[in-house]
């Protein structure tokens, strides 16, 4: 997993660790799309078709969107920043270079067939 | 190159089934004529461990109809892999129930497709199956086994979700909702439209918001959603792209190996009777459609998507069945939202 790919994972960890407010702010700041009244009117009947009230639909579309990853331009700004900090600190501490983490993306767990109560903890 | 093993192998131990579900992706009913023998199945448990597999989800057909299922389950546990059992919950006799308790799986999951007997029974093709599955569910919950419920949604049961929700509230089960795809017995005319799929996503998101985990643990299947601009996450783990042949592995009851059991027969990439599992799994050509995706493989909308590097065009099974090719899954919330916005003017 590259450093770039670790940024969304870090943000997701914030969400999973219960820091919803930080997660919400980050996702809203970087990705939020204001929900227009017309779009809201378009979505409400879709919710009604599965028994959701307007209030329930409004609540769910006003929360934090499922954007656990940042747009690429912002990733690179952040990466550049992190890399500079890492290089400087590495030079400061060891006088050598910073190795990159290059393992392939790999998601362990048995949730690919069916989720467990344990997965929600 | 030796790859890390799959997190979970999904293993159809038999194709035999005592129900006749309209959405069954493998058109289960009769056992295959060439299903693995007990010895072969036990050897396969060892071989799975040998490639570093961490868990096995035993399914079918109806896995508990295979006479030697307890031996396979025990071997899975003996070699140190997680075990989950996915059953239709029908005709679970007292002795079967006891055997399940004995093998002590990490998870036992039953399928509930309707909140009303009439709908569930119609979908499952056998009158009385609803009553039985609800009774089975209660027994599992009462026994303290970690229990899950899977609801597979298509046009006939989209309207059943709130009733199923009522049934599951406060039971402590993990409820997984997934969309039916047009494989096996399910015909295209029963598959949710994109708007209906969005309704389903709204339902999951709203339910996750409305109820605490103590009241109801609910999530979309791992392949639902993708980077919505509007809705919060539907899953418990973030979407990382199709994991066929990466974190998961599909095994058919005759030893055929695929990246994922949700994929159709043309994705079979070997058989353990002809080639050792280790060789199949570590073959650089295995599941190259997920292990080595190039930008040029992506459909045009996915190619221009900010998240293409992680998502790689959605679920391979949905993409193949609904768009006629891989890496262009049209059941992507992000794409559907863009369409809804356009149609809104
Ligand atoms: S547009 Fe394609 S790549 Fe982007 S999130 Fe949707 S399915 Fe994934
Ligand atoms: S094909 Fe679909 S169900 Fe199978 S691993 Fe890929 S995303 Fe998951």
CSV table of C-alpha atoms and ligand atoms in Angstrom, one decimal:
chain,number,residue,atom,x,y,z
A,1,UNK,CA,0.0,0.0,0.0
A,2,UNK,CA,1.5,3.3,-1.0
A,3,UNK,CA,1.5,6.4,1.1
A,4,UNK,CA,-1.1,7.9,-1.1
A,5,UNK,CA,-3.4,5.0,-0.5
A,6,UNK,CA,-2.9,5.2,3.3
A,7,UNK,CA,-4.5,8.7,3.5
A,8,UNK,CA,-8.1,7.4,2.9
A,9,UNK,CA,-7.4,4.5,5.2
A,10,UNK,CA,-6.4,7.0,7.9
A,11,UNK,CA,-9.6,8.9,7.3
A,12,UNK,CA,-11.6,5.7,7.4
A,13,UNK,CA,-9.9,4.8,10.7
A,14,UNK,CA,-11.1,8.1,12.1
A,15,UNK,CA,-14.6,7.1,11.2
A,16,UNK,CA,-14.3,3.6,12.5
A,17,UNK,CA,-12.7,4.7,15.7
A,18,UNK,CA,-15.9,6.7,16.4
A,19,UNK,CA,-14.5,10.2,15.6
A,20,UNK,CA,-17.5,10.8,13.4
A,21,UNK,CA,-17.2,14.6,13.7
A,22,UNK,CA,-13.7,14.8,12.4
A,23,UNK,CA,-14.7,12.4,9.6
A,24,UNK,CA,-17.7,14.4,8.8
A,25,UNK,CA,-15.8,17.7,8.7
A,26,UNK,CA,-13.1,16.2,6.5
A,27,UNK,CA,-15.5,14.6,4.1
A,28,UNK,CA,-17.7,17.7,4.0
A,29,UNK,CA,-14.8,20.0,3.5
A,30,UNK,CA,-13.2,18.0,0.7
A,31,UNK,CA,-16.1,16.4,-1.0
A,32,UNK,CA,-19.4,17.8,0.0
A,33,UNK,CA,-21.9,18.6,-2.6
A,34,UNK,CA,-24.7,20.9,-1.4
A,35,UNK,CA,-28.0,19.0,-1.7
A,36,UNK,CA,-30.3,21.2,-3.7
A,37,UNK,CA,-34.0,21.3,-2.8
A,38,UNK,CA,-34.8,20.0,-6.3
A,39,UNK,CA,-32.4,17.0,-5.8
A,40,UNK,CA,-34.0,16.4,-2.4
A,41,UNK,CA,-37.4,16.3,-4.0
A,42,UNK,CA,-36.0,13.8,-6.6
A,43,UNK,CA,-34.6,11.5,-3.8
A,44,UNK,CA,-37.6,11.5,-1.4
A,45,UNK,CA,-39.9,9.3,-3.5
A,46,UNK,CA,-37.1,6.8,-3.9
A,47,UNK,CA,-37.0,6.5,-0.1
A,48,UNK,CA,-40.8,6.5,0.2
A,49,UNK,CA,-40.8,3.4,-2.1
A,50,UNK,CA,-39.0,1.4,0.6
A,51,UNK,CA,-41.0,2.8,3.5
A,52,UNK,CA,-38.8,5.7,4.5
A,53,UNK,CA,-40.3,9.0,5.7
A,54,UNK,CA,-39.2,12.3,4.3
A,55,UNK,CA,-37.4,13.1,7.6
A,56,UNK,CA,-35.5,9.8,7.4
A,57,UNK,CA,-34.4,10.5,3.8
A,58,UNK,CA,-33.4,14.1,4.6
A,59,UNK,CA,-31.4,13.0,7.6
A,60,UNK,CA,-29.4,10.5,5.7
A,61,UNK,CA,-28.6,12.7,2.8
A,62,UNK,CA,-27.5,15.5,5.0
A,63,UNK,CA,-24.9,13.5,6.9
A,64,UNK,CA,-21.3,12.7,5.9
A,65,UNK,CA,-21.1,11.2,2.4
A,66,UNK,CA,-19.3,7.9,1.7
A,67,UNK,CA,-16.2,9.7,0.5
A,68,UNK,CA,-13.4,8.2,2.5
A,69,UNK,CA,-10.9,9.1,-0.1
A,70,UNK,CA,-9.6,12.5,-1.1
A,71,UNK,CA,-9.5,13.9,-4.6
A,72,UNK,CA,-6.1,13.1,-6.3
A,73,UNK,CA,-4.9,16.8,-6.4
A,74,UNK,CA,-5.4,17.1,-2.7
A,75,UNK,CA,-3.8,13.8,-2.0
A,76,UNK,CA,-0.7,14.9,-3.8
A,77,UNK,CA,-0.5,18.2,-1.9
A,78,UNK,CA,-0.8,16.2,1.4
A,79,UNK,CA,1.7,13.6,0.2
A,80,UNK,CA,4.2,16.2,-0.8
A,81,UNK,CA,3.8,17.8,2.6
A,82,UNK,CA,4.1,14.5,4.5
A,83,UNK,CA,7.1,13.4,2.4
A,84,UNK,CA,8.9,16.6,3.1
A,85,UNK,CA,8.3,16.2,6.8
A,86,UNK,CA,9.3,12.6,6.7
A,87,UNK,CA,12.5,13.2,4.8
A,88,UNK,CA,13.4,16.1,7.0
A,89,UNK,CA,12.8,14.1,10.2
A,90,UNK,CA,14.5,11.0,8.7
A,91,UNK,CA,17.5,13.1,7.8
A,92,UNK,CA,17.4,14.6,11.2
A,93,UNK,CA,17.2,11.3,13.0
A,94,UNK,CA,19.2,8.9,10.9
A,95,UNK,CA,20.9,10.9,8.3
A,96,UNK,CA,19.6,8.4,5.7
A,97,UNK,CA,16.5,8.0,3.5
A,98,UNK,CA,12.8,7.1,4.0
A,99,UNK,CA,11.8,3.6,2.7
A,100,UNK,CA,8.4,3.3,0.9
A,101,UNK,CA,5.8,0.8,2.0
A,102,UNK,CA,5.0,-1.3,-1.1
A,103,UNK,CA,3.0,-4.3,0.0
A,104,UNK,CA,0.0,-5.1,-2.4
A,105,UNK,CA,-3.4,-4.1,-1.3
A,106,UNK,CA,-4.9,-6.9,0.8
A,107,UNK,CA,-8.0,-7.0,2.8
A,108,UNK,CA,-8.2,-10.0,5.2
A,109,UNK,CA,-11.4,-11.1,6.9
A,110,UNK,CA,-14.4,-13.3,6.3
A,111,UNK,CA,-16.8,-10.5,5.5
A,112,UNK,CA,-16.7,-11.4,1.7
A,113,UNK,CA,-19.4,-14.0,2.2
A,114,UNK,CA,-21.4,-12.7,5.1
A,115,UNK,CA,-20.9,-10.2,7.8
A,116,UNK,CA,-20.6,-11.1,11.5
A,117,UNK,CA,-21.8,-9.3,14.5
A,118,UNK,CA,-18.1,-9.0,15.4
A,119,UNK,CA,-17.5,-6.9,12.3
A,120,UNK,CA,-19.6,-4.1,13.8
A,121,UNK,CA,-17.6,-3.8,16.9
B,1,UNK,CA,5.5,-15.5,-6.8
B,2,UNK,CA,3.8,-16.6,-3.6
B,3,UNK,CA,0.8,-14.5,-2.9
B,4,UNK,CA,-0.8,-13.8,0.5
B,5,UNK,CA,-3.8,-16.2,0.9
B,6,UNK,CA,-7.4,-15.2,0.7
B,7,UNK,CA,-9.1,-13.8,3.7
B,8,UNK,CA,-12.1,-16.0,2.9
B,9,UNK,CA,-12.7,-18.9,0.6
B,10,UNK,CA,-16.4,-19.2,-0.3
B,11,UNK,CA,-17.0,-22.9,-0.8
B,12,UNK,CA,-20.1,-24.4,-2.4
B,13,UNK,CA,-19.7,-27.9,-0.7
B,14,UNK,CA,-22.7,-29.2,-2.6
B,15,UNK,CA,-25.1,-28.0,-5.2
B,16,UNK,CA,-27.9,-30.0,-3.7
B,17,UNK,CA,-30.7,-27.9,-2.3
B,18,UNK,CA,-34.1,-28.5,-0.7
B,19,UNK,CA,-35.5,-25.1,-1.7
B,20,UNK,CA,-36.0,-23.7,-5.2
B,21,UNK,CA,-35.2,-20.0,-4.9
B,22,UNK,CA,-36.1,-17.8,-7.9
B,23,UNK,CA,-32.9,-15.8,-7.4
B,24,UNK,CA,-30.4,-18.6,-6.9
B,25,UNK,CA,-27.3,-17.6,-8.7
B,26,UNK,CA,-26.1,-21.2,-9.2
B,27,UNK,CA,-29.6,-22.7,-10.0
B,28,UNK,CA,-29.1,-25.2,-7.2
B,29,UNK,CA,-31.3,-28.3,-6.8
B,30,UNK,CA,-29.5,-31.5,-7.6
B,31,UNK,CA,-26.0,-32.3,-6.5
B,32,UNK,CA,-23.4,-32.2,-9.3
B,33,UNK,CA,-22.6,-35.6,-10.6
B,34,UNK,CA,-18.9,-35.1,-9.9
B,35,UNK,CA,-18.8,-33.5,-6.5
B,36,UNK,CA,-15.6,-33.9,-4.4
B,37,UNK,CA,-15.3,-37.0,-2.3
B,38,UNK,CA,-14.9,-36.7,1.5
B,39,UNK,CA,-11.1,-37.4,1.1
B,40,UNK,CA,-10.8,-34.8,-1.6
B,41,UNK,CA,-12.7,-32.2,0.5
B,42,UNK,CA,-10.6,-32.8,3.6
B,43,UNK,CA,-7.4,-32.5,1.5
B,44,UNK,CA,-8.7,-29.3,0.1
B,45,UNK,CA,-9.1,-27.9,3.7
B,46,UNK,CA,-5.4,-28.6,4.2
B,47,UNK,CA,-4.5,-27.1,0.9
B,48,UNK,CA,-6.5,-23.9,1.7
B,49,UNK,CA,-4.5,-23.6,4.9
B,50,UNK,CA,-1.4,-24.3,2.8
B,51,UNK,CA,-2.0,-21.2,0.6
B,52,UNK,CA,-2.6,-19.0,3.7
B,53,UNK,CA,-6.3,-18.9,3.6
B,54,UNK,CA,-7.8,-17.5,6.8
B,55,UNK,CA,-11.4,-18.5,6.7
B,56,UNK,CA,-13.9,-20.7,4.9
B,57,UNK,CA,-17.6,-19.8,4.3
B,58,UNK,CA,-19.4,-23.1,3.7
B,59,UNK,CA,-22.4,-22.7,1.5
B,60,UNK,CA,-24.3,-24.5,-1.2
B,61,UNK,CA,-26.8,-25.3,-2.5
B,62,UNK,CA,-27.7,-26.1,1.0
B,63,UNK,CA,-24.4,-27.1,2.6
B,64,UNK,CA,-26.1,-29.1,5.5
B,65,UNK,CA,-27.5,-31.6,3.0
B,66,UNK,CA,-24.0,-32.9,2.3
B,67,UNK,CA,-23.7,-35.9,4.7
B,68,UNK,CA,-20.1,-35.3,5.6
B,69,UNK,CA,-20.4,-31.5,6.2
B,70,UNK,CA,-19.5,-31.9,9.9
B,71,UNK,CA,-16.2,-33.6,9.0
B,72,UNK,CA,-15.3,-30.8,6.5
B,73,UNK,CA,-16.3,-28.2,9.1
B,74,UNK,CA,-14.2,-29.9,11.8
B,75,UNK,CA,-11.2,-30.1,9.5
B,76,UNK,CA,-11.5,-26.4,8.7
B,77,UNK,CA,-11.4,-25.6,12.4
B,78,UNK,CA,-8.6,-28.1,13.1
B,79,UNK,CA,-6.2,-26.5,10.6
B,80,UNK,CA,-6.9,-23.2,12.2
B,81,UNK,CA,-9.2,-21.4,9.8
B,82,UNK,CA,-12.4,-19.4,10.6
B,83,UNK,CA,-15.6,-21.1,9.7
B,84,UNK,CA,-18.9,-19.7,8.7
B,85,UNK,CA,-21.9,-21.6,7.6
B,86,UNK,CA,-24.5,-20.1,5.2
B,87,UNK,CA,-27.7,-22.2,5.3
B,88,UNK,CA,-31.2,-21.6,4.1
B,89,UNK,CA,-32.5,-22.5,7.6
B,90,UNK,CA,-34.9,-25.1,6.3
B,91,UNK,CA,-35.4,-28.5,7.9
B,92,UNK,CA,-32.7,-28.0,10.5
B,93,UNK,CA,-33.4,-31.1,12.7
B,94,UNK,CA,-32.4,-31.2,16.3
B,95,UNK,CA,-29.4,-33.4,15.5
B,96,UNK,CA,-28.2,-31.0,12.8
B,97,UNK,CA,-28.6,-28.1,15.1
B,98,UNK,CA,-26.5,-29.9,17.7
B,99,UNK,CA,-23.8,-30.7,15.2
B,100,UNK,CA,-23.7,-27.0,14.3
B,101,UNK,CA,-23.2,-26.1,17.9
B,102,UNK,CA,-20.5,-28.8,18.2
B,103,UNK,CA,-18.4,-27.4,15.3
B,104,UNK,CA,-18.9,-23.9,16.9
B,105,UNK,CA,-18.6,-21.7,13.7
B,106,UNK,CA,-17.6,-18.1,13.9
B,107,UNK,CA,-20.9,-17.3,12.2
B,108,UNK,CA,-24.0,-19.1,11.1
B,109,UNK,CA,-26.1,-17.2,8.5
B,110,UNK,CA,-29.7,-17.8,7.4
B,111,UNK,CA,-31.5,-16.3,4.4
B,112,UNK,CA,-34.6,-14.3,4.9
B,113,UNK,CA,-36.1,-12.7,1.7
B,114,UNK,CA,-39.5,-11.5,2.9
B,115,UNK,CA,-41.1,-10.2,6.0
B,116,UNK,CA,-44.3,-12.0,5.2
B,117,UNK,CA,-44.6,-15.7,4.7
B,118,UNK,CA,-46.3,-15.4,1.4
B,119,UNK,CA,-43.5,-13.4,-0.2
B,120,UNK,CA,-40.6,-15.4,1.4
B,121,UNK,CA,-42.2,-18.7,0.4
B,122,UNK,CA,-42.9,-17.6,-3.1
B,123,UNK,CA,-39.3,-16.5,-3.6
B,124,UNK,CA,-37.9,-19.6,-2.0
B,125,UNK,CA,-40.3,-21.9,-3.9
B,126,UNK,CA,-41.5,-23.9,-0.9
B,127,UNK,CA,-44.5,-23.2,1.2
B,128,UNK,CA,-43.8,-23.2,4.9
B,129,UNK,CA,-40.1,-22.2,4.5
B,130,UNK,CA,-40.6,-18.8,6.1
B,131,UNK,CA,-42.0,-20.3,9.3
B,132,UNK,CA,-39.1,-22.7,9.5
B,133,UNK,CA,-36.4,-20.2,8.8
B,134,UNK,CA,-37.7,-17.8,11.5
B,135,UNK,CA,-37.8,-20.7,14.0
B,136,UNK,CA,-34.3,-21.7,13.0
B,137,UNK,CA,-33.1,-18.1,13.4
B,138,UNK,CA,-34.6,-17.9,16.9
B,139,UNK,CA,-32.9,-21.1,17.9
B,140,UNK,CA,-29.5,-19.9,16.7
B,141,UNK,CA,-29.9,-16.6,18.5
B,142,UNK,CA,-31.0,-18.3,21.7
B,143,UNK,CA,-28.0,-20.6,21.5
B,144,UNK,CA,-25.7,-17.7,21.6
B,145,UNK,CA,-24.0,-18.5,18.3
B,146,UNK,CA,-23.0,-15.4,16.3
B,147,UNK,CA,-25.8,-15.2,13.8
B,148,UNK,CA,-26.3,-13.4,10.5
B,149,UNK,CA,-29.1,-12.9,8.1
B,150,UNK,CA,-28.8,-12.3,4.4
B,151,UNK,CA,-31.5,-10.7,2.4
B,152,UNK,CA,-31.1,-10.8,-1.4
B,153,UNK,CA,-33.2,-8.1,-2.9
B,154,UNK,CA,-34.9,-7.9,-6.3
B,155,UNK,CA,-38.2,-6.5,-7.5
B,156,UNK,CA,-40.3,-8.9,-5.7
B,157,UNK,CA,-39.1,-8.1,-2.2
B,158,UNK,CA,-37.9,-4.5,-2.3
B,159,UNK,CA,-41.1,-3.5,-0.5
B,160,UNK,CA,-40.5,-6.1,2.3
B,161,UNK,CA,-37.5,-4.4,3.9
B,162,UNK,CA,-39.3,-2.5,6.7
B,163,UNK,CA,-41.1,-5.7,7.7
B,164,UNK,CA,-37.9,-7.8,7.8
B,165,UNK,CA,-36.3,-4.9,9.8
B,166,UNK,CA,-39.1,-5.2,12.4
B,167,UNK,CA,-38.5,-8.9,12.6
B,168,UNK,CA,-34.7,-8.5,13.2
B,169,UNK,CA,-34.8,-5.5,15.5
B,170,UNK,CA,-33.2,-6.3,18.9
B,171,UNK,CA,-32.2,-9.8,18.0
B,172,UNK,CA,-28.5,-9.1,17.9
B,173,UNK,CA,-28.0,-10.6,14.4
B,174,UNK,CA,-25.9,-9.0,11.7
B,175,UNK,CA,-28.1,-8.2,8.7
B,176,UNK,CA,-26.5,-8.2,5.3
B,177,UNK,CA,-28.5,-6.9,2.3
B,178,UNK,CA,-27.4,-7.6,-1.2
B,179,UNK,CA,-28.7,-7.2,-4.7
B,180,UNK,CA,-29.7,-10.2,-6.8
B,181,UNK,CA,-27.9,-10.5,-10.1
B,182,UNK,CA,-29.2,-12.2,-13.2
B,183,UNK,CA,-27.3,-15.4,-12.9
B,184,UNK,CA,-28.6,-18.9,-12.4
B,185,UNK,CA,-32.4,-18.8,-12.1
B,186,UNK,CA,-32.9,-15.0,-11.8
B,187,UNK,CA,-34.1,-13.4,-15.0
B,188,UNK,CA,-33.3,-9.8,-16.0
B,189,UNK,CA,-36.8,-8.6,-15.5
B,190,UNK,CA,-36.6,-9.2,-11.8
B,191,UNK,CA,-33.3,-7.3,-11.3
B,192,UNK,CA,-33.7,-3.9,-9.5
B,193,UNK,CA,-33.5,-0.9,-11.8
B,194,UNK,CA,-30.8,1.7,-10.9
B,195,UNK,CA,-33.4,3.9,-9.2
B,196,UNK,CA,-34.7,0.9,-7.1
B,197,UNK,CA,-31.1,0.1,-6.2
B,198,UNK,CA,-30.7,3.7,-5.0
B,199,UNK,CA,-33.9,3.2,-2.9
B,200,UNK,CA,-32.2,0.1,-1.4
B,201,UNK,CA,-29.1,2.1,-0.6
B,202,UNK,CA,-31.2,4.8,1.0
B,203,UNK,CA,-32.9,2.2,3.2
B,204,UNK,CA,-29.6,0.8,4.4
B,205,UNK,CA,-28.1,4.2,5.1
B,206,UNK,CA,-31.3,5.4,6.9
B,207,UNK,CA,-31.6,2.3,9.0
B,208,UNK,CA,-27.9,2.5,10.0
B,209,UNK,CA,-28.6,6.1,11.0
B,210,UNK,CA,-31.8,5.4,12.8
B,211,UNK,CA,-30.8,2.4,15.0
B,212,UNK,CA,-27.8,1.9,17.2
B,213,UNK,CA,-25.7,-1.2,16.6
B,214,UNK,CA,-27.2,-2.6,19.8
B,215,UNK,CA,-30.7,-2.4,18.2
B,216,UNK,CA,-29.8,-3.5,14.7
B,217,UNK,CA,-26.5,-4.3,12.9
B,218,UNK,CA,-27.1,-3.8,9.3
B,219,UNK,CA,-24.9,-3.3,6.3
B,220,UNK,CA,-24.9,-3.6,2.5
B,221,UNK,CA,-22.9,-6.5,1.1
B,222,UNK,CA,-19.2,-5.6,0.5
B,223,UNK,CA,-19.9,-4.8,-3.2
B,224,UNK,CA,-22.7,-2.3,-2.7
B,225,UNK,CA,-22.3,1.4,-3.1
B,226,UNK,CA,-19.0,3.0,-4.0
B,227,UNK,CA,-18.1,6.6,-3.1
B,228,UNK,CA,-21.5,8.2,-3.0
B,229,UNK,CA,-21.5,12.0,-3.0
B,230,UNK,CA,-24.6,12.0,-0.8
B,231,UNK,CA,-25.0,8.9,1.3
B,232,UNK,CA,-22.8,7.7,4.2
B,233,UNK,CA,-21.1,4.4,3.9
B,234,UNK,CA,-23.3,1.3,3.6
B,235,UNK,CA,-20.7,-1.2,4.7
B,236,UNK,CA,-18.7,-1.9,7.8
B,237,UNK,CA,-15.4,-2.0,5.8
B,238,UNK,CA,-14.4,0.6,3.1
B,239,UNK,CA,-14.7,-0.5,-0.5
B,240,UNK,CA,-11.3,-1.5,-1.9
B,241,UNK,CA,-12.4,-2.7,-5.4
B,242,UNK,CA,-13.4,-6.2,-6.4
B,243,UNK,CA,-11.5,-8.7,-4.4
B,244,UNK,CA,-12.1,-11.8,-6.6
B,245,UNK,CA,-8.8,-13.7,-6.5
B,246,UNK,CA,-7.3,-11.3,-4.1
B,247,UNK,CA,-9.0,-11.6,-0.7
B,248,UNK,CA,-11.5,-14.1,-1.7
B,249,UNK,CA,-11.6,-17.3,-3.7
B,250,UNK,CA,-14.6,-19.3,-5.0
B,251,UNK,CA,-14.8,-23.1,-4.9
B,252,UNK,CA,-17.5,-25.2,-6.7
B,253,UNK,CA,-18.5,-28.5,-5.3
B,254,UNK,CA,-16.6,-30.4,-8.1
B,255,UNK,CA,-13.3,-28.6,-7.3
B,256,UNK,CA,-13.6,-25.8,-9.9
B,257,UNK,CA,-11.8,-22.7,-8.8
B,258,UNK,CA,-12.9,-19.1,-9.5
B,259,UNK,CA,-11.8,-15.7,-8.2
B,260,UNK,CA,-15.3,-15.4,-6.7
B,261,UNK,CA,-18.4,-17.7,-6.7
B,262,UNK,CA,-20.6,-14.8,-7.8
B,263,UNK,CA,-19.0,-15.0,-11.2
B,264,UNK,CA,-20.4,-17.1,-14.1
B,265,UNK,CA,-18.8,-20.4,-15.3
B,266,UNK,CA,-16.6,-18.7,-17.9
B,267,UNK,CA,-14.5,-17.4,-15.0
B,268,UNK,CA,-13.6,-20.9,-13.8
B,269,UNK,CA,-9.8,-20.9,-13.9
B,270,UNK,CA,-8.8,-24.4,-12.9
B,271,UNK,CA,-9.8,-27.5,-11.0
B,272,UNK,CA,-8.0,-29.0,-8.0
B,273,UNK,CA,-8.3,-32.5,-9.5
B,274,UNK,CA,-6.1,-31.3,-12.4
B,275,UNK,CA,-3.8,-28.9,-10.7
B,276,UNK,CA,-2.9,-28.2,-7.1
B,277,UNK,CA,-4.7,-25.3,-5.5
B,278,UNK,CA,-1.3,-23.7,-4.6
B,279,UNK,CA,-0.3,-23.6,-8.3
B,280,UNK,CA,-3.7,-22.2,-9.4
B,281,UNK,CA,-3.6,-19.5,-6.7
B,282,UNK,CA,0.0,-18.5,-7.3
B,283,UNK,CA,-0.3,-18.5,-11.0
B,284,UNK,CA,0.4,-15.0,-12.3
B,285,UNK,CA,-2.5,-15.3,-14.8
B,286,UNK,CA,-5.1,-16.2,-12.1
B,287,UNK,CA,-7.7,-13.5,-11.7
B,288,UNK,CA,-5.6,-11.1,-13.7
B,289,UNK,CA,-8.9,-9.2,-14.2
B,290,UNK,CA,-8.6,-8.0,-10.6
B,291,UNK,CA,-5.0,-8.5,-9.8
B,292,UNK,CA,-3.7,-6.4,-12.7
B,293,UNK,CA,-6.1,-3.9,-13.9
B,294,UNK,CA,-5.0,-1.3,-16.4
B,295,UNK,CA,-6.7,2.1,-16.9
B,296,UNK,CA,-7.5,1.0,-20.5
B,297,UNK,CA,-9.6,-1.9,-19.1
B,298,UNK,CA,-12.0,0.5,-17.4
B,299,UNK,CA,-15.3,1.6,-18.9
B,300,UNK,CA,-15.3,5.2,-20.0
B,301,UNK,CA,-17.2,6.6,-17.0
B,302,UNK,CA,-15.0,4.6,-14.6
B,303,UNK,CA,-11.8,5.7,-16.4
B,304,UNK,CA,-12.6,9.3,-15.7
B,305,UNK,CA,-13.6,8.7,-12.1
B,306,UNK,CA,-11.5,10.1,-9.2
B,307,UNK,CA,-11.8,6.8,-7.4
B,308,UNK,CA,-10.9,4.5,-10.3
B,309,UNK,CA,-7.5,3.6,-8.8
B,310,UNK,CA,-9.2,2.1,-5.7
B,311,UNK,CA,-12.5,1.0,-7.1
B,312,UNK,CA,-11.4,-0.3,-10.6
B,313,UNK,CA,-14.9,-0.2,-11.9
B,314,UNK,CA,-17.0,-1.9,-9.2
B,315,UNK,CA,-18.1,-5.5,-8.7
B,316,UNK,CA,-17.0,-7.8,-11.5
B,317,UNK,CA,-20.1,-10.0,-11.2
B,318,UNK,CA,-22.5,-7.0,-11.4
B,319,UNK,CA,-20.5,-5.4,-14.1
B,320,UNK,CA,-20.3,-8.5,-16.2
B,321,UNK,CA,-24.0,-9.2,-15.9
B,322,UNK,CA,-25.4,-5.7,-16.2
B,323,UNK,CA,-23.0,-4.0,-18.5
B,324,UNK,CA,-21.6,-6.9,-20.5
B,325,UNK,CA,-18.0,-6.4,-19.5
B,326,UNK,CA,-15.8,-5.9,-16.5
B,327,UNK,CA,-14.8,-2.6,-14.8
B,328,UNK,CA,-17.9,-0.6,-15.7
B,329,UNK,CA,-20.4,-1.5,-13.0
B,330,UNK,CA,-23.5,0.6,-13.7
B,331,UNK,CA,-24.8,0.0,-10.2
B,332,UNK,CA,-22.5,2.6,-8.7
B,333,UNK,CA,-24.2,5.2,-6.4
B,334,UNK,CA,-21.9,7.8,-7.6
B,335,UNK,CA,-22.9,7.3,-11.2
B,336,UNK,CA,-26.6,6.9,-10.3
B,337,UNK,CA,-26.5,10.2,-8.4
B,338,UNK,CA,-25.0,11.9,-11.5
B,339,UNK,CA,-27.8,10.5,-13.6
B,340,UNK,CA,-30.5,11.5,-11.1
B,341,UNK,CA,-29.0,15.0,-11.0
B,342,UNK,CA,-29.1,15.2,-14.8
B,343,UNK,CA,-32.6,13.9,-15.0
B,344,UNK,CA,-33.6,16.5,-12.4
B,345,UNK,CA,-32.6,19.2,-14.9
C,1,LIG,S1,-17.6,5.5,-11.5
C,1,LIG,FE1,-16.6,3.4,-11.7
C,1,LIG,S2,-14.6,3.6,-10.7
C,1,LIG,FE2,-15.8,5.4,-10.0
C,1,LIG,S3,-16.8,4.7,-8.1
C,1,LIG,FE3,-18.3,4.2,-9.7
C,1,LIG,S4,-17.8,2.1,-10.3
C,1,LIG,FE4,-16.1,2.9,-9.2
C,2,LIG,S1,-17.2,-10.2,-8.1
C,2,LIG,FE1,-18.4,-8.9,-6.8
C,2,LIG,S2,-19.0,-10.2,-5.1
C,2,LIG,FE2,-17.2,-11.2,-6.1
C,2,LIG,S3,-15.4,-10.4,-5.0
C,2,LIG,FE3,-15.8,-9.1,-6.8
C,2,LIG,S4,-17.0,-7.4,-5.9
C,2,LIG,FE4,-17.2,-9.1,-4.5
